[in-house]
Short mmCIF file of C-alpha atoms in Angstrom, two decimals:
data_model
loop_
_atom_site.label_atom_id
_atom_site.label_comp_id
_atom_site.label_asym_id
_atom_site.label_seq_id
_atom_site.Cartn_x
_atom_site.Cartn_y
_atom_site.Cartn_z
CA UNK J 99 79.77 82.81 133.64
CA UNK J 100 78.79 82.85 129.95
CA UNK J 101 81.27 81.62 127.37
CA UNK J 102 82.74 84.33 125.08
CA UNK J 103 81.44 84.50 121.52
CA UNK J 104 84.23 83.61 119.06
CA UNK J 105 85.45 86.15 116.53
CA UNK J 106 84.31 85.43 112.99
CA UNK J 107 87.27 86.98 111.10
CA UNK J 108 90.91 87.81 111.67
CA UNK J 109 92.24 91.14 110.40
CA UNK J 110 95.98 91.66 110.70
CA UNK J 111 97.53 95.02 110.04
CA UNK J 112 101.13 94.85 108.88
CA UNK J 113 100.46 91.85 106.66
CA UNK J 114 103.64 92.35 104.64
CA UNK J 115 105.89 92.79 107.70
CA UNK J 116 108.31 90.57 109.60
CA UNK J 117 105.96 89.57 112.43
CA UNK J 118 103.39 88.23 109.97
CA UNK J 119 106.11 86.43 108.02
CA UNK J 120 107.82 84.85 111.03
CA UNK J 121 104.97 84.18 113.42
CA UNK J 122 101.44 84.77 112.14
CA UNK J 123 101.53 82.82 108.87
CA UNK J 124 103.15 79.72 110.48
CA UNK J 125 100.59 79.85 113.30
CA UNK J 126 97.68 80.12 110.86
CA UNK J 127 99.07 77.21 108.83
CA UNK J 128 99.25 75.01 111.92
CA UNK J 129 95.66 75.98 112.74
CA UNK J 130 94.67 74.92 109.22
CA UNK J 131 96.40 71.56 109.73
CA UNK J 132 94.34 71.04 112.89
CA UNK J 133 91.15 71.94 111.02
CA UNK J 134 90.34 75.04 113.10
CA UNK J 135 91.04 77.76 110.52
CA UNK J 136 87.38 78.29 109.67
CA UNK J 137 87.29 82.07 109.36
CA UNK J 138 88.46 84.60 106.76
CA UNK J 139 91.91 86.13 107.27
CA UNK J 140 92.26 89.68 105.96
CA UNK J 141 95.69 91.21 105.64
CA UNK J 142 96.02 94.99 105.61
CA UNK J 143 99.16 96.89 104.58
CA UNK J 144 100.27 99.86 102.50
CA UNK J 145 102.00 97.79 99.77
CA UNK J 146 99.93 97.41 96.57
CA UNK J 147 100.09 93.60 96.61
CA UNK J 148 97.89 91.08 94.87
CA UNK J 149 96.33 88.18 96.76
CA UNK J 150 98.80 85.90 94.99
CA UNK J 151 101.71 87.87 96.43
CA UNK J 152 100.22 87.55 99.91
CA UNK J 153 99.80 83.81 99.45
CA UNK J 154 103.40 83.52 98.26
CA UNK J 155 104.55 85.50 101.29
CA UNK J 156 102.59 83.15 103.54
CA UNK J 157 104.20 80.08 101.95
CA UNK J 158 107.67 81.60 102.27
CA UNK J 159 107.05 82.41 105.94
CA UNK J 160 106.00 78.83 106.64
CA UNK J 161 108.98 77.43 104.74
CA UNK J 162 111.47 79.64 106.56
CA UNK J 163 109.96 79.84 110.03
CA UNK J 164 107.35 77.10 110.40
CA UNK J 165 109.14 73.93 109.41
CA UNK J 166 107.95 73.96 105.82
CA UNK J 167 104.71 73.11 104.04
CA UNK J 168 104.23 69.38 104.64
CA UNK J 169 100.46 69.39 104.08
CA UNK J 170 99.54 71.08 100.81
CA UNK J 171 95.83 70.64 101.44
CA UNK J 172 96.13 72.55 104.71
CA UNK J 173 98.08 75.32 102.99
CA UNK J 174 95.36 75.60 100.36
CA UNK J 175 92.81 76.03 103.17
CA UNK J 176 94.91 78.94 104.48
CA UNK J 177 95.38 80.40 100.99
CA UNK J 178 91.66 80.16 100.37
CA UNK J 179 90.85 82.13 103.52
CA UNK J 180 93.29 84.96 102.76
CA UNK J 181 92.04 88.37 101.65
CA UNK J 182 94.06 91.56 101.14
CA UNK J 183 93.34 95.26 101.57
CA UNK J 184 95.99 97.81 100.63
CA UNK J 185 95.95 101.44 101.64
CA UNK J 186 97.30 104.15 103.89
CA UNK J 187 96.28 103.80 107.55
CA UNK J 188 95.62 107.56 107.63
CA UNK J 189 93.08 107.26 104.82
CA UNK J 190 89.48 106.54 105.81
CA UNK J 191 89.03 104.83 102.43
CA UNK J 192 91.32 102.03 103.65
CA UNK J 193 88.91 101.21 106.47
CA UNK J 194 85.93 101.48 104.13
CA UNK J 195 87.57 98.83 101.92
CA UNK J 196 88.24 96.72 105.01
CA UNK J 197 84.59 96.90 106.01
CA UNK J 198 83.63 95.68 102.54
CA UNK J 199 86.20 92.86 102.71
CA UNK J 200 84.72 91.69 106.01
CA UNK J 201 81.43 90.96 104.28
CA UNK J 202 79.07 89.25 106.70
CA UNK J 203 81.65 89.08 109.49
CA UNK J 204 80.60 91.31 112.39
CA UNK J 205 82.99 90.26 115.20
CA UNK J 206 86.51 90.57 113.78
CA UNK J 207 89.68 90.26 115.82
CA UNK J 208 92.12 92.98 114.74
CA UNK J 209 95.79 92.08 115.16
CA UNK J 210 98.02 95.17 115.24
CA UNK J 211 101.28 93.68 113.89
CA UNK J 212 102.57 97.21 113.34
CA UNK J 213 104.82 99.67 115.21
CA UNK J 214 103.15 101.13 118.35
CA UNK J 215 103.39 104.62 116.81
CA UNK J 216 100.63 103.56 114.39
CA UNK J 217 98.28 102.10 117.00
CA UNK J 218 96.29 105.29 117.56
CA UNK J 219 95.77 105.87 113.84
CA UNK J 220 94.51 102.32 113.26
CA UNK J 221 92.36 102.17 116.40
CA UNK J 222 90.70 105.47 115.51
CA UNK J 223 90.23 104.24 111.93
CA UNK J 224 88.47 101.09 113.13
CA UNK J 225 86.21 103.11 115.41
CA UNK J 226 85.45 105.72 112.77
CA UNK J 227 84.49 103.08 110.20
CA UNK J 228 82.06 101.43 112.59
CA UNK J 229 83.84 98.07 112.59
CA UNK J 230 85.01 98.06 116.22
CA UNK J 231 81.61 97.20 117.68
CA UNK J 232 81.73 93.62 119.06
CA UNK J 233 85.29 93.37 117.73
CA UNK J 234 88.55 92.55 119.50
CA UNK J 235 92.01 94.04 119.23
CA UNK J 236 95.27 92.13 119.64
CA UNK J 237 98.47 94.02 120.42
CA UNK J 238 102.01 92.76 120.62
CA UNK J 239 104.62 93.25 123.34
CA UNK J 240 106.16 95.66 124.26
CA UNK J 241 103.22 97.35 125.95
CA UNK J 242 104.98 100.69 126.18
CA UNK J 243 108.58 101.37 127.17
CA UNK J 244 107.88 102.78 130.65
CA UNK J 245 104.90 103.43 132.92
CA UNK J 246 103.88 106.68 131.22
CA UNK J 247 103.89 105.23 127.70
CA UNK J 248 102.04 102.10 128.89
CA UNK J 249 99.31 104.30 130.36
CA UNK J 250 99.10 106.25 127.09
CA UNK J 251 98.85 103.02 125.09
CA UNK J 252 96.01 101.83 127.31
CA UNK J 253 94.27 105.18 126.86
CA UNK J 254 94.46 104.80 123.08
CA UNK J 255 93.09 101.24 123.13
CA UNK J 256 90.30 102.10 125.56
CA UNK J 257 89.20 105.03 123.42
CA UNK J 258 87.52 102.45 121.18
CA UNK J 259 87.72 99.00 122.81
CA UNK J 260 86.60 97.88 126.29
CA UNK J 261 89.21 96.05 128.40
CA UNK J 262 87.64 92.63 127.86
CA UNK J 263 88.08 93.09 124.09
CA UNK J 264 91.81 93.89 124.35
CA UNK J 265 94.26 90.99 124.05
CA UNK J 266 97.88 91.88 124.83
CA UNK J 267 100.08 89.10 123.46
CA UNK J 268 103.20 88.09 125.35
CA UNK J 269 104.20 84.90 123.54
CA UNK J 270 106.09 83.76 126.64
CA UNK J 271 102.78 83.15 128.44
CA UNK J 272 101.71 80.88 125.59
CA UNK J 273 104.53 78.41 126.21
CA UNK J 274 103.52 75.04 127.61
CA UNK J 275 106.37 75.05 130.14
CA UNK J 276 105.31 78.39 131.63
CA UNK J 277 101.71 77.24 131.98
CA UNK J 278 103.03 74.10 133.66
CA UNK J 279 104.20 76.21 136.63
CA UNK J 280 100.63 77.34 137.23
CA UNK J 281 99.26 73.82 136.87
CA UNK J 282 101.92 72.15 139.02
CA UNK J 283 101.42 74.63 141.84
CA UNK J 284 97.68 74.22 142.20
CA UNK J 285 97.18 70.61 141.09
CA UNK J 286 99.41 69.12 143.83
CA UNK J 287 98.35 69.40 147.47
CA UNK J 288 101.78 68.45 148.85
CA UNK J 289 103.30 71.70 147.59
CA UNK J 290 101.15 74.24 149.42
CA UNK J 291 102.38 73.55 153.00
CA UNK J 292 106.00 74.32 152.03
CA UNK J 293 105.33 77.12 149.53
CA UNK J 294 106.08 80.00 151.88
CA UNK J 295 108.79 81.84 153.81
CA UNK J 296 109.00 79.08 156.46
CA UNK J 297 110.48 76.60 153.98
CA UNK J 298 111.59 78.62 150.94
CA UNK J 299 114.95 80.35 151.31
CA UNK J 300 115.06 82.07 147.91
CA UNK J 301 113.65 81.90 144.40
CA UNK J 302 115.89 82.31 141.37
CA UNK J 303 114.91 82.71 137.73
CA UNK J 304 117.57 82.63 135.03
CA UNK J 305 116.94 83.32 131.35
CA UNK J 306 120.26 82.73 129.60
CA UNK J 307 121.10 82.99 125.90
CA UNK J 308 124.44 81.88 124.48
CA UNK J 309 124.15 84.26 121.52
CA UNK J 310 124.23 88.02 121.07
CA UNK J 311 121.84 90.47 119.42
CA UNK J 312 122.10 88.69 116.04
CA UNK J 313 122.17 91.79 113.86
CA UNK J 314 119.36 93.51 115.79
CA UNK J 315 121.63 96.04 117.47
CA UNK J 316 119.50 99.05 116.52
CA UNK J 317 116.43 97.40 118.06
CA UNK J 318 118.28 96.37 121.20
CA UNK J 319 119.57 99.91 121.70
CA UNK J 320 115.93 100.94 122.24
CA UNK J 321 115.10 98.25 124.79
CA UNK J 322 117.92 96.50 126.66
CA UNK J 323 117.47 93.43 128.85
CA UNK J 324 115.26 95.16 131.42
CA UNK J 325 112.62 96.20 128.92
CA UNK J 326 113.07 93.20 126.63
CA UNK J 327 112.52 90.32 129.08
CA UNK J 328 112.72 91.29 132.77
CA UNK J 329 109.74 93.66 132.97
CA UNK J 330 107.47 91.23 131.11
CA UNK J 331 108.56 87.59 130.72
CA UNK J 332 110.38 87.21 134.02
CA UNK J 333 108.02 89.27 136.16
CA UNK J 334 105.17 87.17 134.75
CA UNK J 335 107.07 84.09 135.92
CA UNK J 336 107.52 85.66 139.37
CA UNK J 337 103.76 86.20 139.51
CA UNK J 338 102.98 82.58 138.63
CA UNK J 339 105.37 81.37 141.33
CA UNK J 340 104.23 83.80 144.03
CA UNK J 341 100.48 84.16 143.45
CA UNK J 342 97.94 83.07 146.04
CA UNK J 343 95.47 80.31 145.13
CA UNK J 344 92.59 81.79 143.09
CA UNK J 345 89.14 81.72 144.65
CA UNK J 346 87.83 79.44 141.93
CA UNK J 347 88.49 77.96 138.48
CA UNK J 348 87.23 80.98 136.56
CA UNK J 349 89.59 82.87 134.26
CA UNK J 350 89.03 86.18 136.04
CA UNK J 351 89.86 84.60 139.40
CA UNK J 352 93.15 83.26 138.06
CA UNK J 353 94.04 86.59 136.48
CA UNK J 354 93.11 88.51 139.64
CA UNK J 355 95.38 86.30 141.75
CA UNK J 356 98.29 86.75 139.34
CA UNK J 357 97.91 90.51 138.93
CA UNK J 358 97.87 91.04 142.73
CA UNK J 359 101.50 89.94 142.87
CA UNK J 360 102.56 92.96 140.80
CA UNK J 361 100.90 95.29 143.30
CA UNK J 362 102.69 93.54 146.18
CA UNK J 363 106.13 93.93 144.59
CA UNK J 364 108.32 96.74 145.89
CA UNK J 365 109.60 99.19 143.28
CA UNK J 366 113.06 98.09 142.24
CA UNK J 367 115.89 100.19 143.72
CA UNK J 368 119.22 100.76 142.00
CA UNK J 369 121.02 98.90 144.83
CA UNK J 370 119.08 95.77 143.87
CA UNK J 371 120.02 95.90 140.19
CA UNK J 372 123.23 94.96 138.40
CA UNK J 373 123.49 95.79 134.70
CA UNK J 374 126.07 94.32 132.35
CA UNK J 375 127.13 94.54 128.71
CA UNK J 376 129.06 91.83 126.89
CA UNK J 377 132.39 92.88 125.44
CA UNK J 378 131.95 93.42 121.73
CA UNK J 379 128.37 94.70 121.90
CA UNK J 380 129.43 98.23 120.98
CA UNK J 381 130.92 96.89 117.74
CA UNK J 382 127.58 95.48 116.60
CA UNK J 383 125.92 97.19 113.60
CA UNK J 384 123.44 99.83 114.75
CA UNK J 385 124.92 100.13 118.24
CA UNK J 386 126.23 103.41 119.64
CA UNK J 387 130.03 103.07 120.17
CA UNK J 388 129.48 104.61 123.63
CA UNK J 389 126.32 102.64 124.41
CA UNK J 390 125.35 102.01 128.04
CA UNK J 391 122.49 99.66 127.12
CA UNK J 392 122.47 96.49 129.21
CA UNK J 393 122.67 93.06 127.58
CA UNK J 394 122.57 91.51 131.07
CA UNK J 395 120.42 92.39 134.06
CA UNK J 396 120.26 90.81 137.50
CA UNK J 397 117.75 92.05 140.06
CA UNK J 398 116.49 91.23 143.54
CA UNK J 399 112.74 91.68 144.02
CA UNK J 400 110.84 91.83 147.31
CA UNK J 401 107.18 90.86 147.70
CA UNK J 402 105.17 92.48 150.49
CA UNK J 403 103.00 89.57 151.57
CA UNK J 404 102.59 87.29 154.57
CA UNK J 405 103.66 84.30 152.49
CA UNK J 406 106.84 85.76 151.02
CA UNK J 407 108.13 88.28 153.56
CA UNK J 408 111.92 88.09 153.63
CA UNK J 409 112.23 85.71 150.66
CA UNK J 410 114.31 87.26 147.84
CA UNK J 411 113.16 86.68 144.27
CA UNK J 412 116.35 86.82 142.24
CA UNK J 413 116.02 87.32 138.50
CA UNK J 414 118.69 87.52 135.82
CA UNK J 415 118.71 87.53 132.03
CA UNK J 416 121.49 88.01 129.57
CA UNK J 417 123.02 87.46 126.18
CA UNK J 418 126.35 85.78 125.37
CA UNK J 419 126.09 83.61 128.50
CA UNK J 420 127.44 80.03 128.65
CA UNK J 421 124.17 78.27 127.72
CA UNK J 422 120.71 78.91 126.29
CA UNK J 423 118.32 77.91 129.05
CA UNK J 424 115.48 79.27 131.17
CA UNK J 425 115.23 77.77 134.64
CA UNK J 426 113.59 78.42 138.01
CA UNK J 427 115.31 77.29 141.22
CA UNK J 428 113.28 77.37 144.43
CA UNK J 429 115.83 76.85 147.21
CA UNK J 430 114.52 75.40 150.48
CA UNK J 431 115.93 75.91 153.95
CA UNK J 432 118.33 73.26 155.19
CA UNK J 433 117.24 71.01 158.09
CA UNK J 434 117.08 73.04 161.30
CA UNK J 435 119.13 70.74 163.49
CA UNK J 436 122.40 68.78 163.39
CA UNK J 437 121.48 65.09 163.30
CA UNK J 438 124.37 63.68 161.28
CA UNK J 439 128.06 64.52 161.61
CA UNK J 440 128.24 65.83 158.06
CA UNK J 441 125.69 68.57 158.76
CA UNK J 442 128.09 71.54 158.89
CA UNK J 443 129.87 70.42 155.72
CA UNK J 444 126.67 70.11 153.72
CA UNK J 445 126.17 72.60 150.89
CA UNK J 446 123.24 74.93 151.37
CA UNK J 447 121.50 74.03 148.11
CA UNK J 448 120.78 70.34 148.63
CA UNK J 449 117.00 70.76 148.97
CA UNK J 450 115.21 72.57 146.16
CA UNK J 451 112.55 72.46 143.48
CA UNK J 452 113.78 73.12 139.95
CA UNK J 453 111.60 74.03 136.97
CA UNK J 454 113.32 74.05 133.60
CA UNK J 455 111.27 75.94 131.04
CA UNK J 456 113.59 75.56 128.06
CA UNK J 457 115.14 73.96 126.08
CA UNK J 458 113.44 70.99 127.78
CA UNK J 459 110.54 70.88 130.20
CA UNK J 460 111.75 69.48 133.52
CA UNK J 461 110.55 69.44 137.12
CA UNK J 462 113.00 68.15 139.74
CA UNK J 463 113.28 67.83 143.51
CA UNK J 464 116.71 68.07 145.12
CA UNK J 465 117.23 65.68 148.07
CA UNK J 466 119.90 63.95 150.16
CA UNK J 467 120.09 60.15 150.34
CA UNK J 468 122.32 57.88 152.42
CA UNK J 469 125.40 56.49 150.76
CA UNK J 470 125.71 52.71 151.14
CA UNK J 471 127.97 51.71 153.99
CA UNK J 472 128.31 51.88 157.77
CA UNK J 473 128.74 55.64 158.06
CA UNK J 474 125.79 58.03 158.15
CA UNK J 475 126.90 60.09 155.18
CA UNK J 476 124.96 60.88 152.10
CA UNK J 477 124.98 62.27 148.60
CA UNK J 478 122.78 64.52 146.54
CA UNK J 479 119.98 62.90 144.57
CA UNK J 480 117.68 64.72 142.15
CA UNK J 481 114.25 63.23 141.59
CA UNK J 482 112.31 64.44 138.63
CA UNK J 483 110.86 64.03 135.20
CA UNK J 484 111.65 65.46 131.80
CA UNK J 485 109.20 65.97 128.98
CA UNK J 486 111.10 66.02 125.70
CA UNK J 487 107.99 65.80 123.56
CA UNK J 488 107.45 68.77 121.25
CA UNK J 489 104.72 71.19 122.27
CA UNK J 490 101.41 70.33 120.68
CA UNK J 491 100.99 73.96 119.70
CA UNK J 492 103.41 76.82 119.25
CA UNK J 493 102.96 79.78 121.58
CA UNK J 494 101.59 81.99 118.80
CA UNK J 495 99.21 79.30 117.59
CA UNK J 496 97.82 78.85 121.09
CA UNK J 497 97.51 82.58 121.77
CA UNK J 498 95.98 83.37 118.40
CA UNK J 499 93.42 80.62 118.87
CA UNK J 500 92.60 81.85 122.38
CA UNK J 501 92.21 85.44 121.19
CA UNK J 502 89.83 84.36 118.44
CA UNK J 503 87.84 82.37 121.02
CA UNK J 504 87.83 85.27 123.50
CA UNK J 505 89.72 83.28 126.14
CA UNK J 506 91.91 85.84 127.91
CA UNK J 507 93.72 83.87 130.65
CA UNK J 508 97.08 83.94 128.84
CA UNK J 509 96.98 87.64 128.03
CA UNK J 510 98.24 90.62 130.01
CA UNK J 511 95.64 92.87 131.63
CA UNK J 512 95.71 96.66 131.88
CA UNK J 513 96.26 96.86 135.63
CA UNK J 514 98.94 94.16 135.57
CA UNK J 515 100.84 95.82 132.72
CA UNK J 516 100.93 99.17 134.48
CA UNK J 517 101.78 97.63 137.86
CA UNK J 518 104.69 95.68 136.32
CA UNK J 519 106.05 98.87 134.74
CA UNK J 520 105.72 100.62 138.10
CA UNK J 521 108.04 98.01 139.63
CA UNK J 522 110.92 98.80 137.24
CA UNK J 523 110.11 102.36 136.22
CA UNK J 524 112.56 104.10 138.55
CA UNK J 525 115.60 102.03 137.53
CA UNK J 526 115.03 102.58 133.82
CA UNK J 527 116.76 105.91 134.36
CA UNK J 528 118.24 105.72 137.89
CA UNK J 529 120.86 102.97 137.68
CA UNK J 530 124.57 102.31 137.70
CA UNK J 531 126.61 101.88 134.50
CA UNK J 532 126.49 98.67 132.48
CA UNK J 533 129.51 96.63 133.63
CA UNK J 534 131.51 94.86 130.88
CA UNK J 535 131.64 91.05 130.99
CA UNK J 536 133.36 88.45 128.84
CA UNK J 537 131.31 86.47 126.35
CA UNK J 538 130.19 83.03 127.55
CA UNK J 539 130.52 83.91 131.23
CA UNK J 540 127.69 84.40 133.72
CA UNK J 541 127.76 88.18 133.52
CA UNK J 542 129.47 90.71 135.79
CA UNK J 543 130.88 89.37 139.06
CA UNK J 544 128.98 92.15 140.85
CA UNK J 545 125.74 90.17 140.32
CA UNK J 546 126.91 87.85 143.12
CA UNK J 547 126.30 90.68 145.63
CA UNK J 548 122.55 90.30 145.15
CA UNK J 549 122.42 86.77 146.58
CA UNK J 550 122.17 86.59 150.39
CA UNK J 551 125.18 84.83 151.96
CA UNK J 552 126.00 81.99 151.93
CA UNK J 553 123.80 81.45 148.88
CA UNK J 554 125.02 81.91 145.32
CA UNK J 555 123.49 82.02 141.85
CA UNK J 556 122.40 78.69 140.44
CA UNK J 557 123.99 78.25 137.00
CA UNK J 558 121.89 75.95 134.78
CA UNK J 559 123.70 73.07 133.12
CA UNK J 560 122.35 71.92 129.77
#
């Protein structure tokens, strides 16, 4: 398989916006520090800025969101690569100016850091100006807000760009800890014999945040927990945990294996979903006083496959929970026979594999070990390791570099996006009311009904 040809310029629409300020400029600066920012960076927006204003905006973004400028030479490399084109996206003259700004670059990557409502205008503008040939387009989550809108978004992108030139960024997939699940599963032979319904009792994924919407009430009213993290981040994690081994080391083989999980997932039914809303949410600025938007969602997913038949995949995410932590708990069946007198008194969750994705990276194995003394009684022992080293690259830095290089493993694919929306599409509108819960609790008590008895939710401890 031939290696993709790298892009020779980065064009980012929405250069004066929040996403560029918070994420793109810090990522570009870190690339400059590593000596890999070797291409022109062209910002496009409607504001009549000078290049100096864009450079100042870049510095401010790095200072506020990227840890500060601690390498002035690297910042000057970034500043030297910046270009700016101002104009209305509906005006063909804007794209004519962009074509001139590209100069000799013929394979630009176009980052749409703009509202989805503008995607069609910009994509058509790129195609009409003749600068989409051999180019790439990068789009930011969310990829639609339901199945129908996701299909429409894909139609718009495919009107100009082929699928292999479309890079759908979900920054969650760029995190080192998430990639570690994929590596750990297929780099260790001891795991495969037990990674199935014969040994695994349930799989739980918890994404907890101990804070609220932080002044973004108007935004959250449009999404809610299901759209914000369950449909994308957490279903992607389900896929990494449940996928079959790929048929080889190629990127397409890995992506094929992951996407097949979405097609094997049953559509979520309202009986397998509990929605919650923390008390006080309706008082947030921008929130409807009668809002039914969920700030907490717990769901039970079923995978139709030989490997996972009968194994519930339990997912929950919420705001104003006791801790900020993302953790996977793979609970194993208890021993099948009574050998020691304490057997009946043993808790059901003594054997497990635990993956902590944040705030630290941890992998742990839950076991029982004999307590010293004459009696055959034991205690719980957790074996594991913790990696507290900072990630070598931020998620955006890694994903931006991969998009420029044409490496698409960490990006969502058309069929996977639509299949994931299909899983949750029904319950976006057919669901029970959001149940109030107290701040800094684990959500509505009704979420406990999703766990098969005698199991219970695993609450991460930070």
